[in-house]
mmCIF file of C-alpha atoms in Angstrom:
data_model
loop_
_atom_site.group_PDB
_atom_site.id
_atom_site.type_symbol
_atom_site.label_atom_id
_atom_site.label_comp_id
_atom_site.label_asym_id
_atom_site.label_seq_id
_atom_site.Cartn_x
_atom_site.Cartn_y
_atom_site.Cartn_z
ATOM 1 C CA MET A 1 -11.318 3.822 -7.024
ATOM 2 C CA ASP A 2 -8.221 2.422 -8.695
ATOM 3 C CA PHE A 3 -7.109 -1.188 -8.754
ATOM 4 C CA ASN A 4 -3.410 -1.055 -9.648
ATOM 5 C CA LYS A 5 -2.559 -4.713 -9.175
ATOM 6 C CA ILE A 6 1.136 -5.262 -8.493
ATOM 7 C CA ASN A 7 0.773 -9.026 -8.069
ATOM 8 C CA ASP A 8 -1.672 -11.548 -6.639
ATOM 9 C CA THR A 9 -0.791 -10.407 -3.120
ATOM 10 C CA LEU A 10 -0.941 -6.620 -3.427
ATOM 11 C CA THR A 11 -2.965 -3.930 -5.155
ATOM 12 C CA VAL A 12 -2.243 -0.231 -4.591
ATOM 13 C CA SER A 13 -4.135 2.945 -5.316
ATOM 14 C CA SER A 14 -4.746 6.568 -4.619
ATOM 15 C CA GLN A 15 -6.853 7.727 -1.671
ATOM 16 C CA ILE A 16 -10.076 5.826 -1.125
ATOM 17 C CA THR A 17 -13.111 6.765 0.944
ATOM 18 C CA PRO A 18 -14.764 4.911 3.814
ATOM 19 C CA ASP A 19 -17.723 4.149 1.516
ATOM 20 C CA GLU A 20 -15.416 2.305 -0.892
ATOM 21 C CA VAL A 21 -14.004 -0.069 1.714
ATOM 22 C CA THR A 22 -17.001 -2.415 1.482
ATOM 23 C CA ARG A 23 -16.279 -2.810 -2.224
ATOM 24 C CA LEU A 24 -12.784 -4.065 -1.356
ATOM 25 C CA ALA A 25 -14.250 -6.785 0.838
ATOM 26 C CA GLU A 26 -16.707 -7.707 -1.918
ATOM 27 C CA LYS A 27 -13.764 -8.087 -4.321
ATOM 28 C CA GLY A 28 -12.022 -10.471 -1.924
ATOM 29 C CA TYR A 29 -9.426 -8.252 -0.270
ATOM 30 C CA LYS A 30 -8.624 -9.250 3.300
ATOM 31 C CA THR A 31 -6.359 -6.445 4.515
ATOM 32 C CA LEU A 32 -6.297 -2.675 4.044
ATOM 33 C CA ILE A 33 -3.028 -0.786 4.531
ATOM 34 C CA ASN A 34 -3.209 2.992 4.847
ATOM 35 C CA ASN A 35 0.113 4.617 3.874
ATOM 36 C CA ARG A 36 -1.251 8.172 3.907
ATOM 37 C CA PRO A 37 -0.384 10.292 6.953
ATOM 38 C CA ASP A 38 -3.370 11.801 8.761
ATOM 39 C CA MET A 39 -1.871 15.275 8.406
ATOM 40 C CA GLU A 40 -2.507 15.048 4.625
ATOM 41 C CA VAL A 41 -6.211 14.268 4.791
ATOM 42 C CA GLU A 42 -9.445 15.771 6.012
ATOM 43 C CA PRO A 43 -10.930 14.300 9.218
ATOM 44 C CA GLY A 44 -13.404 12.153 7.248
ATOM 45 C CA LEU A 45 -10.471 10.212 5.755
ATOM 46 C CA SER A 46 -8.351 9.893 8.910
ATOM 47 C CA SER A 47 -6.765 6.609 9.909
ATOM 48 C CA ASP A 48 -9.333 6.155 12.689
ATOM 49 C CA VAL A 49 -12.235 6.577 10.256
ATOM 50 C CA MET A 50 -10.639 4.237 7.709
ATOM 51 C CA GLU A 51 -9.899 1.629 10.388
ATOM 52 C CA GLU A 52 -13.530 1.713 11.510
ATOM 53 C CA ALA A 53 -14.704 1.257 7.895
ATOM 54 C CA ALA A 54 -12.257 -1.612 7.347
ATOM 55 C CA LYS A 55 -13.329 -3.431 10.490
ATOM 56 C CA ALA A 56 -17.020 -2.920 9.643
ATOM 57 C CA ALA A 57 -16.335 -4.532 6.255
ATOM 58 C CA GLY A 58 -14.497 -7.454 7.866
ATOM 59 C CA LEU A 59 -11.005 -6.393 6.764
ATOM 60 C CA SER A 60 -7.798 -6.317 8.758
ATOM 61 C CA TYR A 61 -6.366 -2.794 8.895
ATOM 62 C CA LEU A 62 -2.877 -1.406 9.286
ATOM 63 C CA TYR A 63 -1.841 2.246 9.453
ATOM 64 C CA LEU A 64 1.710 2.647 8.107
ATOM 65 C CA PRO A 65 1.988 6.341 7.224
ATOM 66 C CA VAL A 66 4.710 7.293 4.749
ATOM 67 C CA MET A 67 5.864 10.875 4.833
ATOM 68 C CA PRO A 68 6.880 11.898 1.291
ATOM 69 C CA GLY A 69 10.413 10.713 0.605
ATOM 70 C CA GLN A 70 10.856 9.183 4.055
ATOM 71 C CA PHE A 71 11.161 5.436 3.623
ATOM 72 C CA THR A 72 12.696 4.509 6.969
ATOM 73 C CA PRO A 73 14.135 1.069 7.776
ATOM 74 C CA ASP A 74 11.381 0.557 10.373
ATOM 75 C CA LEU A 75 8.679 1.392 7.831
ATOM 76 C CA ILE A 76 10.151 -1.021 5.282
ATOM 77 C CA ALA A 77 10.415 -3.758 7.915
ATOM 78 C CA ASP A 78 6.822 -3.150 9.039
ATOM 79 C CA MET A 79 5.575 -3.388 5.438
ATOM 80 C CA ALA A 80 7.535 -6.583 4.833
ATOM 81 C CA GLN A 81 6.144 -8.091 8.032
ATOM 82 C CA ALA A 82 2.590 -7.043 7.164
ATOM 83 C CA LEU A 83 2.784 -8.587 3.709
ATOM 84 C CA ALA A 84 4.234 -11.792 5.152
ATOM 85 C CA GLU A 85 1.838 -12.169 8.065
ATOM 86 C CA LEU A 86 -1.500 -10.505 7.273
ATOM 87 C CA ASP A 87 -4.179 -12.212 5.235
ATOM 88 C CA GLY A 88 -4.195 -11.327 1.577
ATOM 89 C CA PRO A 89 -4.823 -10.133 -0.867
ATOM 90 C CA VAL A 90 -3.836 -6.730 0.466
ATOM 91 C CA TYR A 91 -5.009 -3.330 -0.769
ATOM 92 C CA ALA A 92 -2.718 -0.400 0.122
ATOM 93 C CA TYR A 93 -3.272 3.270 -0.609
ATOM 94 C CA CYS A 94 -1.770 6.730 -0.230
ATOM 95 C CA ARG A 95 -2.281 9.966 -2.182
ATOM 96 C CA SER A 96 -1.451 8.518 -5.605
ATOM 97 C CA GLY A 97 -0.366 4.943 -4.886
ATOM 98 C CA THR A 98 3.313 5.729 -5.493
ATOM 99 C CA ARG A 99 4.346 5.654 -1.834
ATOM 100 C CA SER A 100 2.487 2.380 -1.316
ATOM 101 C CA CYS A 101 4.171 0.879 -4.376
ATOM 102 C CA THR A 102 7.608 2.174 -3.381
ATOM 103 C CA THR A 103 7.247 0.879 0.183
ATOM 104 C CA TRP A 104 6.337 -2.537 -1.213
ATOM 105 C CA ALA A 105 9.310 -2.407 -3.608
ATOM 106 C CA LEU A 106 11.756 -1.619 -0.830
ATOM 107 C CA ALA A 107 10.288 -4.425 1.282
ATOM 108 C CA GLN A 108 10.969 -6.850 -1.580
ATOM 109 C CA ILE A 109 14.747 -6.308 -1.671
ATOM 110 C CA GLY A 110 16.304 -9.716 -1.149
ATOM 111 C CA ILE A 111 13.008 -11.476 -1.888
ATOM 112 C CA LEU A 112 12.558 -10.577 -5.561
ATOM 113 C CA SER A 113 15.176 -9.490 -8.045
ATOM 114 C CA ALA A 114 15.372 -5.793 -8.867
ATOM 115 C CA ASP A 115 14.113 -6.532 -12.376
ATOM 116 C CA GLU A 116 11.097 -8.429 -11.000
ATOM 117 C CA ILE A 117 10.264 -5.570 -8.641
ATOM 118 C CA VAL A 118 10.469 -2.972 -11.416
ATOM 119 C CA GLU A 119 8.472 -5.200 -13.791
ATOM 120 C CA GLN A 120 5.665 -5.840 -11.304
ATOM 121 C CA ALA A 121 5.461 -2.141 -10.422
ATOM 122 C CA ALA A 122 5.361 -1.224 -14.128
ATOM 123 C CA GLY A 123 2.514 -3.684 -14.656
ATOM 124 C CA ALA A 124 0.536 -1.666 -12.107
ATOM 125 C CA GLY A 125 1.444 1.639 -13.779
ATOM 126 C CA TYR A 126 4.357 2.739 -11.576
ATOM 127 C CA ASP A 127 7.780 3.460 -13.052
ATOM 128 C CA LEU A 128 10.454 2.484 -10.551
ATOM 129 C CA SER A 129 13.199 2.116 -13.161
ATOM 130 C CA ALA A 130 15.180 4.970 -11.593
ATOM 131 C CA MET A 131 15.469 2.822 -8.437
ATOM 132 C CA VAL A 132 16.793 -0.326 -10.124
ATOM 133 C CA ASP A 133 20.397 0.114 -8.962
ATOM 134 C CA PHE A 134 19.248 0.740 -5.391
ATOM 135 C CA LEU A 135 16.937 -2.296 -5.538
ATOM 136 C CA ARG A 136 19.907 -4.422 -6.581
ATOM 137 C CA GLY A 137 21.585 -3.544 -3.296
#
């Protein structure tokens, strides 16, 4: 289980298992966001299974699947709303953490500067420098 902390509000990682969700609650996370589409995972890691594990651990849960390379305006808006409204800190995951990090970055346009977004992502181990011009708007 990875803990790639972007900032005090969000940590991202690669795929986790239902057994690891309790550990998130023990570490103080309040919300779990699943950015991995069900079609990519085995049934034991499906969104329904992960939601059940999150609720059993006392976490809020949100399923926001990101198809590779498909960062739609609705998805970005949903992520921004989730980060603004759901209790934190938030733990989001996908296959490697990159989609979760990128979705967060796109949701931060107009909130943080492009340099801040790239810097925070880099601190968590994700290189978004190729996106800096896009993040500037």
